[in-house]
Amino acid sequence: PAIYLVDRLRLRKALVVLTCIVGRFFWLVAAAIPWLLPEGMRVPVLLIAIAVYFGLGAIAGCAWNSWMRDFVPESIMGGFFAKRMAISTALGAILSLGAGFGIDYFKTQFSSELTVYSILLAAGGLSGLFGCFFQMRIPEPVMAPVDDHGLMSLLAEPFRKGNFRQLLVFMGLWSFAVNLAAPFFTVYLLKRIGLSMTWVIGLSVLSQLVNVVFFRIWGKLADRYSNKSVLTVSGPLFIISIAVWPFTTMPDSYFMTIPLLIAIHVLTGISTAGVNLCAGNLALKAAPKGRATSYLAVNSLVCGIAATIAPIIAGFGADWFATKQMTVDLSWISGEVRQTLPAIDIKGLDFLFILSVIMGFYALHRLLSVREEGEAEERVVFRELILETRKVVRHVSNVSGLRTLTYFPYQQLTKILPRRKDEEDVDDIDV
């Protein structure tokens, strides 16, 4: 219905602003529930408010994506959305921490905790309404007319385009792979490793801080080369970060647990910045300009279905794997002395992480079938990533040892891999 509404009215800006204003208003409704309604009606009205908010959000998102596809030039798309996502991530991290500490403090100042949550909901709703004022000031390109072939024809059109169909396969598989593991990271930290909530929040903030820094780097590389080129580097980095999780317990916490967790969250922050930025931008660029509504809506639909199914399957899988364990030990026997070291110890959620890694690498394999203008070799993007990271560390760090690490010639590691024949031919021509 959102696709049909956007294509028929062709007033994307008006749709976004109107649905956002009404949607934010329902946050104010939710905030007022404890004061206006009896206890028996509170939960049903809250559910209705949430449903209306997300329903209107679906319409706003459909119109917004199509609007931004036509508004933002392709040459600066990476840098533009990188800056936008960096600001929103940084602000979100700060406000989340502030809200968390605020709840702990103010719930002792009021007789009911509901008062604190009502204040937060009202503040969020009012700030959202204030943001709609700035949406009104964004120019909107004239939307090209769309042939009226019916809703089903609009939904089927993206699947008829070979390149976009390959992109949908990648996006669906990737969303499924990520959501097999991601919902259980916090559970793993709390239950399996036994960390406190302070550690969990601290690691999450660390990942978000790294995220903010690398949005700019990935955005610059995406504009210089292509979104697909960035994904071929950031995607494997994210899959590797998932693959390291089982090694944080061997079989229980040990001296490398905390260092590995810090490394995982740093690597996750680096990689998710590139994946989240460039996966969305790749879909934006692959959708035809002026007719992007149905393409981007179908992309969101495929990702949403995969992201919904994966945690459900993972939940059943977690219950089944809870009693399963696979152990590989290394033994040293000298006479009557026998020493055993656990080399691999996989149990419970570890199996889900392994399945997620396998699915993730298969999704990246399917990414190779997607075509995008300006594609570059992985080694080229990796080299530029190291150079950009070196610049950032030089500027933000006064620790000489950390700065010295940036002078290691990491790009030389890419020369270990065999060179493609076409690269050798280009070098011969340059000479």
mmCIF file with all atom_site columns, C-alpha atoms in Angstrom, residues 60-218:
data_model
loop_
_atom_site.group_PDB
_atom_site.id
_atom_site.type_symbol
_atom_site.label_atom_id
_atom_site.label_alt_id
_atom_site.label_comp_id
_atom_site.label_asym_id
_atom_site.label_entity_id
_atom_site.label_seq_id
_atom_site.pdbx_PDB_ins_code
_atom_site.Cartn_x
_atom_site.Cartn_y
_atom_site.Cartn_z
_atom_site.occupancy
_atom_site.B_iso_or_equiv
_atom_site.pdbx_formal_charge
_atom_site.auth_seq_id
_atom_site.auth_comp_id
_atom_site.auth_asym_id
_atom_site.auth_atom_id
_atom_site.pdbx_PDB_model_num
ATOM 1   C CA . ALA A 1 60  ? 7.392  7.507   5.599   1.00 0.00 ? 60  ALA A CA 1
ATOM 2   C CA . GLY A 1 61  ? 10.367 5.206   4.994   1.00 0.00 ? 61  GLY A CA 1
ATOM 3   C CA . CYS A 1 62  ? 9.116  4.205   1.559   1.00 0.00 ? 62  CYS A CA 1
ATOM 4   C CA . ALA A 1 63  ? 8.653  7.835   0.507   1.00 0.00 ? 63  ALA A CA 1
ATOM 5   C CA . TRP A 1 64  ? 11.908 8.957   2.174   1.00 0.00 ? 64  TRP A CA 1
ATOM 6   C CA . ASN A 1 65  ? 14.095 6.386   0.408   1.00 0.00 ? 65  ASN A CA 1
ATOM 7   C CA . SER A 1 66  ? 12.675 7.294   -2.985  1.00 0.00 ? 66  SER A CA 1
ATOM 8   C CA . TRP A 1 67  ? 13.061 10.999  -2.194  1.00 0.00 ? 67  TRP A CA 1
ATOM 9   C CA . MET A 1 68  ? 16.701 10.642  -1.139  1.00 0.00 ? 68  MET A CA 1
ATOM 10  C CA . ARG A 1 69  ? 17.500 8.499   -4.196  1.00 0.00 ? 69  ARG A CA 1
ATOM 11  C CA . ASP A 1 70  ? 16.554 11.407  -6.448  1.00 0.00 ? 70  ASP A CA 1
ATOM 12  C CA . PHE A 1 71  ? 17.828 14.184  -4.170  1.00 0.00 ? 71  PHE A CA 1
ATOM 13  C CA . VAL A 1 72  ? 21.380 13.081  -3.250  1.00 0.00 ? 72  VAL A CA 1
ATOM 14  C CA . PRO A 1 73  ? 23.873 13.021  -6.178  1.00 0.00 ? 73  PRO A CA 1
ATOM 15  C CA . GLU A 1 74  ? 25.504 9.622   -6.665  1.00 0.00 ? 74  GLU A CA 1
ATOM 16  C CA . SER A 1 75  ? 28.994 11.168  -6.612  1.00 0.00 ? 75  SER A CA 1
ATOM 17  C CA . ILE A 1 76  ? 28.649 12.242  -2.950  1.00 0.00 ? 76  ILE A CA 1
ATOM 18  C CA . MET A 1 77  ? 26.141 9.649   -1.739  1.00 0.00 ? 77  MET A CA 1
ATOM 19  C CA . GLY A 1 78  ? 28.693 7.760   0.368   1.00 0.00 ? 78  GLY A CA 1
ATOM 20  C CA . GLY A 1 79  ? 30.041 10.820  2.162   1.00 0.00 ? 79  GLY A CA 1
ATOM 21  C CA . PHE A 1 80  ? 26.582 12.327  2.670   1.00 0.00 ? 80  PHE A CA 1
ATOM 22  C CA . PHE A 1 81  ? 25.013 9.281   4.297   1.00 0.00 ? 81  PHE A CA 1
ATOM 23  C CA . ALA A 1 82  ? 28.235 8.543   6.204   1.00 0.00 ? 82  ALA A CA 1
ATOM 24  C CA . LYS A 1 83  ? 28.066 11.948  7.876   1.00 0.00 ? 83  LYS A CA 1
ATOM 25  C CA . ARG A 1 84  ? 24.346 11.517  8.569   1.00 0.00 ? 84  ARG A CA 1
ATOM 26  C CA . MET A 1 85  ? 24.784 8.063   10.106  1.00 0.00 ? 85  MET A CA 1
ATOM 27  C CA . ALA A 1 86  ? 27.838 9.140   12.130  1.00 0.00 ? 86  ALA A CA 1
ATOM 28  C CA . ILE A 1 87  ? 25.946 12.050  13.682  1.00 0.00 ? 87  ILE A CA 1
ATOM 29  C CA . SER A 1 88  ? 22.869 9.940   14.448  1.00 0.00 ? 88  SER A CA 1
ATOM 30  C CA . THR A 1 89  ? 24.971 7.110   15.920  1.00 0.00 ? 89  THR A CA 1
ATOM 31  C CA . ALA A 1 90  ? 27.019 9.449   18.119  1.00 0.00 ? 90  ALA A CA 1
ATOM 32  C CA . LEU A 1 91  ? 23.947 11.332  19.294  1.00 0.00 ? 91  LEU A CA 1
ATOM 33  C CA . GLY A 1 92  ? 22.079 8.074   19.875  1.00 0.00 ? 92  GLY A CA 1
ATOM 34  C CA . ALA A 1 93  ? 24.900 6.675   22.007  1.00 0.00 ? 93  ALA A CA 1
ATOM 35  C CA . ILE A 1 94  ? 25.079 9.831   24.122  1.00 0.00 ? 94  ILE A CA 1
ATOM 36  C CA . LEU A 1 95  ? 21.312 10.062  24.591  1.00 0.00 ? 95  LEU A CA 1
ATOM 37  C CA . SER A 1 96  ? 21.009 6.342   25.390  1.00 0.00 ? 96  SER A CA 1
ATOM 38  C CA . LEU A 1 97  ? 23.616 6.628   28.128  1.00 0.00 ? 97  LEU A CA 1
ATOM 39  C CA . GLY A 1 98  ? 22.005 9.810   29.412  1.00 0.00 ? 98  GLY A CA 1
ATOM 40  C CA . ALA A 1 99  ? 18.574 8.193   29.445  1.00 0.00 ? 99  ALA A CA 1
ATOM 41  C CA . GLY A 1 100 ? 19.909 5.128   31.246  1.00 0.00 ? 100 GLY A CA 1
ATOM 42  C CA . PHE A 1 101 ? 21.582 7.149   33.993  1.00 0.00 ? 101 PHE A CA 1
ATOM 43  C CA . GLY A 1 102 ? 18.582 9.487   34.112  1.00 0.00 ? 102 GLY A CA 1
ATOM 44  C CA . ILE A 1 103 ? 16.170 6.624   34.738  1.00 0.00 ? 103 ILE A CA 1
ATOM 45  C CA . ASP A 1 104 ? 18.329 5.293   37.578  1.00 0.00 ? 104 ASP A CA 1
ATOM 46  C CA . TYR A 1 105 ? 18.509 8.746   39.179  1.00 0.00 ? 105 TYR A CA 1
ATOM 47  C CA . PHE A 1 106 ? 15.018 10.147  38.663  1.00 0.00 ? 106 PHE A CA 1
ATOM 48  C CA . LYS A 1 107 ? 13.135 6.994   39.602  1.00 0.00 ? 107 LYS A CA 1
ATOM 49  C CA . THR A 1 108 ? 14.265 7.720   43.172  1.00 0.00 ? 108 THR A CA 1
ATOM 50  C CA . GLN A 1 109 ? 12.873 11.255  42.901  1.00 0.00 ? 109 GLN A CA 1
ATOM 51  C CA . PHE A 1 110 ? 9.342  10.272  41.830  1.00 0.00 ? 110 PHE A CA 1
ATOM 52  C CA . SER A 1 111 ? 6.821  8.037   43.537  1.00 0.00 ? 111 SER A CA 1
ATOM 53  C CA . SER A 1 112 ? 6.248  6.043   40.315  1.00 0.00 ? 112 SER A CA 1
ATOM 54  C CA . GLU A 1 113 ? 8.780  4.872   37.725  1.00 0.00 ? 113 GLU A CA 1
ATOM 55  C CA . LEU A 1 114 ? 6.136  5.390   35.042  1.00 0.00 ? 114 LEU A CA 1
ATOM 56  C CA . THR A 1 115 ? 6.620  9.130   35.460  1.00 0.00 ? 115 THR A CA 1
ATOM 57  C CA . VAL A 1 116 ? 10.244 8.853   34.352  1.00 0.00 ? 116 VAL A CA 1
ATOM 58  C CA . TYR A 1 117 ? 9.377  6.790   31.284  1.00 0.00 ? 117 TYR A CA 1
ATOM 59  C CA . SER A 1 118 ? 6.542  9.168   30.399  1.00 0.00 ? 118 SER A CA 1
ATOM 60  C CA . ILE A 1 119 ? 8.961  12.093  30.493  1.00 0.00 ? 119 ILE A CA 1
ATOM 61  C CA . LEU A 1 120 ? 11.379 10.256  28.184  1.00 0.00 ? 120 LEU A CA 1
ATOM 62  C CA . LEU A 1 121 ? 8.618  9.334   25.716  1.00 0.00 ? 121 LEU A CA 1
ATOM 63  C CA . ALA A 1 122 ? 7.313  12.895  25.696  1.00 0.00 ? 122 ALA A CA 1
ATOM 64  C CA . ALA A 1 123 ? 10.810 14.302  25.158  1.00 0.00 ? 123 ALA A CA 1
ATOM 65  C CA . GLY A 1 124 ? 11.360 11.899  22.254  1.00 0.00 ? 124 GLY A CA 1
ATOM 66  C CA . GLY A 1 125 ? 8.012  12.786  20.694  1.00 0.00 ? 125 GLY A CA 1
ATOM 67  C CA . LEU A 1 126 ? 8.602  16.535  20.982  1.00 0.00 ? 126 LEU A CA 1
ATOM 68  C CA . SER A 1 127 ? 12.118 16.300  19.537  1.00 0.00 ? 127 SER A CA 1
ATOM 69  C CA . GLY A 1 128 ? 10.709 14.234  16.663  1.00 0.00 ? 128 GLY A CA 1
ATOM 70  C CA . LEU A 1 129 ? 8.089  16.899  15.953  1.00 0.00 ? 129 LEU A CA 1
ATOM 71  C CA . PHE A 1 130 ? 10.833 19.521  16.005  1.00 0.00 ? 130 PHE A CA 1
ATOM 72  C CA . GLY A 1 131 ? 12.785 17.448  13.468  1.00 0.00 ? 131 GLY A CA 1
ATOM 73  C CA . CYS A 1 132 ? 9.813  17.543  11.093  1.00 0.00 ? 132 CYS A CA 1
ATOM 74  C CA . PHE A 1 133 ? 10.369 21.295  10.774  1.00 0.00 ? 133 PHE A CA 1
ATOM 75  C CA . PHE A 1 134 ? 13.765 20.631  9.175   1.00 0.00 ? 134 PHE A CA 1
ATOM 76  C CA . GLN A 1 135 ? 12.294 17.973  6.895   1.00 0.00 ? 135 GLN A CA 1
ATOM 77  C CA . MET A 1 136 ? 9.999  20.646  5.481   1.00 0.00 ? 136 MET A CA 1
ATOM 78  C CA . ARG A 1 137 ? 13.034 22.666  4.402   1.00 0.00 ? 137 ARG A CA 1
ATOM 79  C CA . ILE A 1 138 ? 14.603 19.880  2.285   1.00 0.00 ? 138 ILE A CA 1
ATOM 80  C CA . PRO A 1 139 ? 14.011 20.369  -1.459  1.00 0.00 ? 139 PRO A CA 1
ATOM 81  C CA . GLU A 1 140 ? 12.153 17.638  -3.323  1.00 0.00 ? 140 GLU A CA 1
ATOM 82  C CA . PRO A 1 141 ? 12.925 16.829  -6.977  1.00 0.00 ? 141 PRO A CA 1
ATOM 83  C CA . VAL A 1 142 ? 9.896  16.333  -9.178  1.00 0.00 ? 142 VAL A CA 1
ATOM 84  C CA . MET A 1 143 ? 9.004  12.649  -9.216  1.00 0.00 ? 143 MET A CA 1
ATOM 85  C CA . ALA A 1 144 ? 8.776  11.057  -12.643 1.00 0.00 ? 144 ALA A CA 1
ATOM 86  C CA . PRO A 1 145 ? 5.330  9.675   -13.576 1.00 0.00 ? 145 PRO A CA 1
ATOM 87  C CA . VAL A 1 146 ? 4.911  5.926   -13.142 1.00 0.00 ? 146 VAL A CA 1
ATOM 88  C CA . ASP A 1 147 ? 2.855  3.746   -15.467 1.00 0.00 ? 147 ASP A CA 1
ATOM 89  C CA . ASP A 1 148 ? -0.213 2.353   -13.732 1.00 0.00 ? 148 ASP A CA 1
ATOM 90  C CA . HIS A 1 149 ? 0.205  -1.407  -14.086 1.00 0.00 ? 149 HIS A CA 1
ATOM 91  C CA . GLY A 1 150 ? -1.182 -2.275  -10.670 1.00 0.00 ? 150 GLY A CA 1
ATOM 92  C CA . LEU A 1 151 ? 0.415  -2.963  -7.304  1.00 0.00 ? 151 LEU A CA 1
ATOM 93  C CA . MET A 1 152 ? 1.475  -6.541  -8.072  1.00 0.00 ? 152 MET A CA 1
ATOM 94  C CA . SER A 1 153 ? 3.253  -5.402  -11.225 1.00 0.00 ? 153 SER A CA 1
ATOM 95  C CA . LEU A 1 154 ? 5.145  -2.777  -9.217  1.00 0.00 ? 154 LEU A CA 1
ATOM 96  C CA . LEU A 1 155 ? 6.211  -5.390  -6.658  1.00 0.00 ? 155 LEU A CA 1
ATOM 97  C CA . ALA A 1 156 ? 7.294  -7.824  -9.376  1.00 0.00 ? 156 ALA A CA 1
ATOM 98  C CA . GLU A 1 157 ? 9.316  -5.292  -11.380 1.00 0.00 ? 157 GLU A CA 1
ATOM 99  C CA . PRO A 1 158 ? 12.475 -5.398  -9.170  1.00 0.00 ? 158 PRO A CA 1
ATOM 100 C CA . PHE A 1 159 ? 12.620 -9.192  -9.510  1.00 0.00 ? 159 PHE A CA 1
ATOM 101 C CA . ARG A 1 160 ? 12.584 -8.921  -13.311 1.00 0.00 ? 160 ARG A CA 1
ATOM 102 C CA . LYS A 1 161 ? 15.779 -6.838  -13.329 1.00 0.00 ? 161 LYS A CA 1
ATOM 103 C CA . GLY A 1 162 ? 18.713 -9.260  -13.211 1.00 0.00 ? 162 GLY A CA 1
ATOM 104 C CA . ASN A 1 163 ? 21.185 -7.068  -11.328 1.00 0.00 ? 163 ASN A CA 1
ATOM 105 C CA . PHE A 1 164 ? 18.676 -5.913  -8.724  1.00 0.00 ? 164 PHE A CA 1
ATOM 106 C CA . ARG A 1 165 ? 17.471 -9.498  -8.292  1.00 0.00 ? 165 ARG A CA 1
ATOM 107 C CA . GLN A 1 166 ? 21.038 -10.541 -7.454  1.00 0.00 ? 166 GLN A CA 1
ATOM 108 C CA . LEU A 1 167 ? 21.200 -7.670  -4.979  1.00 0.00 ? 167 LEU A CA 1
ATOM 109 C CA . LEU A 1 168 ? 17.990 -8.868  -3.308  1.00 0.00 ? 168 LEU A CA 1
ATOM 110 C CA . VAL A 1 169 ? 19.465 -12.362 -2.958  1.00 0.00 ? 169 VAL A CA 1
ATOM 111 C CA . PHE A 1 170 ? 22.559 -10.922 -1.276  1.00 0.00 ? 170 PHE A CA 1
ATOM 112 C CA . MET A 1 171 ? 20.603 -8.584  1.010   1.00 0.00 ? 171 MET A CA 1
ATOM 113 C CA . GLY A 1 172 ? 18.214 -11.338 2.089   1.00 0.00 ? 172 GLY A CA 1
ATOM 114 C CA . LEU A 1 173 ? 20.980 -13.845 2.802   1.00 0.00 ? 173 LEU A CA 1
ATOM 115 C CA . TRP A 1 174 ? 23.084 -11.240 4.596   1.00 0.00 ? 174 TRP A CA 1
ATOM 116 C CA . SER A 1 175 ? 20.196 -10.089 6.778   1.00 0.00 ? 175 SER A CA 1
ATOM 117 C CA . PHE A 1 176 ? 19.408 -13.712 7.620   1.00 0.00 ? 176 PHE A CA 1
ATOM 118 C CA . ALA A 1 177 ? 23.042 -14.505 8.485   1.00 0.00 ? 177 ALA A CA 1
ATOM 119 C CA . VAL A 1 178 ? 23.486 -11.462 10.722  1.00 0.00 ? 178 VAL A CA 1
ATOM 120 C CA . ASN A 1 179 ? 20.237 -12.006 12.609  1.00 0.00 ? 179 ASN A CA 1
ATOM 121 C CA . LEU A 1 180 ? 21.069 -15.637 13.313  1.00 0.00 ? 180 LEU A CA 1
ATOM 122 C CA . ALA A 1 181 ? 23.788 -14.459 15.687  1.00 0.00 ? 181 ALA A CA 1
ATOM 123 C CA . ALA A 1 182 ? 23.254 -10.793 16.595  1.00 0.00 ? 182 ALA A CA 1
ATOM 124 C CA . PRO A 1 183 ? 20.286 -11.261 18.995  1.00 0.00 ? 183 PRO A CA 1
ATOM 125 C CA . PHE A 1 184 ? 22.413 -13.546 21.187  1.00 0.00 ? 184 PHE A CA 1
ATOM 126 C CA . PHE A 1 185 ? 25.532 -11.410 21.647  1.00 0.00 ? 185 PHE A CA 1
ATOM 127 C CA . THR A 1 186 ? 24.250 -9.769  24.833  1.00 0.00 ? 186 THR A CA 1
ATOM 128 C CA . VAL A 1 187 ? 22.900 -13.098 26.116  1.00 0.00 ? 187 VAL A CA 1
ATOM 129 C CA . TYR A 1 188 ? 26.330 -14.652 25.524  1.00 0.00 ? 188 TYR A CA 1
ATOM 130 C CA . LEU A 1 189 ? 28.075 -11.871 27.458  1.00 0.00 ? 189 LEU A CA 1
ATOM 131 C CA . LEU A 1 190 ? 25.695 -12.045 30.413  1.00 0.00 ? 190 LEU A CA 1
ATOM 132 C CA . LYS A 1 191 ? 24.957 -15.771 30.683  1.00 0.00 ? 191 LYS A CA 1
ATOM 133 C CA . ARG A 1 192 ? 27.919 -17.611 29.164  1.00 0.00 ? 192 ARG A CA 1
ATOM 134 C CA . ILE A 1 193 ? 30.788 -15.287 30.085  1.00 0.00 ? 193 ILE A CA 1
ATOM 135 C CA . GLY A 1 194 ? 29.112 -13.806 33.164  1.00 0.00 ? 194 GLY A CA 1
ATOM 136 C CA . LEU A 1 195 ? 29.924 -10.128 32.626  1.00 0.00 ? 195 LEU A CA 1
ATOM 137 C CA . SER A 1 196 ? 28.154 -7.368  34.496  1.00 0.00 ? 196 SER A CA 1
ATOM 138 C CA . MET A 1 197 ? 25.788 -4.972  32.739  1.00 0.00 ? 197 MET A CA 1
ATOM 139 C CA . THR A 1 198 ? 28.408 -2.244  33.110  1.00 0.00 ? 198 THR A CA 1
ATOM 140 C CA . TRP A 1 199 ? 30.832 -4.252  30.962  1.00 0.00 ? 199 TRP A CA 1
ATOM 141 C CA . VAL A 1 200 ? 28.133 -4.966  28.385  1.00 0.00 ? 200 VAL A CA 1
ATOM 142 C CA . ILE A 1 201 ? 27.223 -1.279  28.070  1.00 0.00 ? 201 ILE A CA 1
ATOM 143 C CA . GLY A 1 202 ? 30.893 -0.287  27.981  1.00 0.00 ? 202 GLY A CA 1
ATOM 144 C CA . LEU A 1 203 ? 31.665 -2.683  25.126  1.00 0.00 ? 203 LEU A CA 1
ATOM 145 C CA . SER A 1 204 ? 28.591 -1.469  23.242  1.00 0.00 ? 204 SER A CA 1
ATOM 146 C CA . VAL A 1 205 ? 29.674 2.159   23.612  1.00 0.00 ? 205 VAL A CA 1
ATOM 147 C CA . LEU A 1 206 ? 33.191 1.247   22.443  1.00 0.00 ? 206 LEU A CA 1
ATOM 148 C CA . SER A 1 207 ? 31.748 -0.338  19.315  1.00 0.00 ? 207 SER A CA 1
ATOM 149 C CA . GLN A 1 208 ? 29.577 2.716   18.635  1.00 0.00 ? 208 GLN A CA 1
ATOM 150 C CA . LEU A 1 209 ? 32.513 5.112   19.063  1.00 0.00 ? 209 LEU A CA 1
ATOM 151 C CA . VAL A 1 210 ? 34.561 3.153   16.537  1.00 0.00 ? 210 VAL A CA 1
ATOM 152 C CA . ASN A 1 211 ? 31.462 3.090   14.331  1.00 0.00 ? 211 ASN A CA 1
ATOM 153 C CA . VAL A 1 212 ? 31.276 6.884   14.296  1.00 0.00 ? 212 VAL A CA 1
ATOM 154 C CA . VAL A 1 213 ? 34.950 7.277   13.344  1.00 0.00 ? 213 VAL A CA 1
ATOM 155 C CA . PHE A 1 214 ? 34.800 4.781   10.482  1.00 0.00 ? 214 PHE A CA 1
ATOM 156 C CA . PHE A 1 215 ? 31.595 6.044   8.888   1.00 0.00 ? 215 PHE A CA 1
ATOM 157 C CA . ARG A 1 216 ? 33.596 8.911   7.396   1.00 0.00 ? 216 ARG A CA 1
ATOM 158 C CA . ILE A 1 217 ? 36.378 6.607   6.196   1.00 0.00 ? 217 ILE A CA 1
ATOM 159 C CA . TRP A 1 218 ? 34.050 4.118   4.535   1.00 0.00 ? 218 TRP A CA 1
#
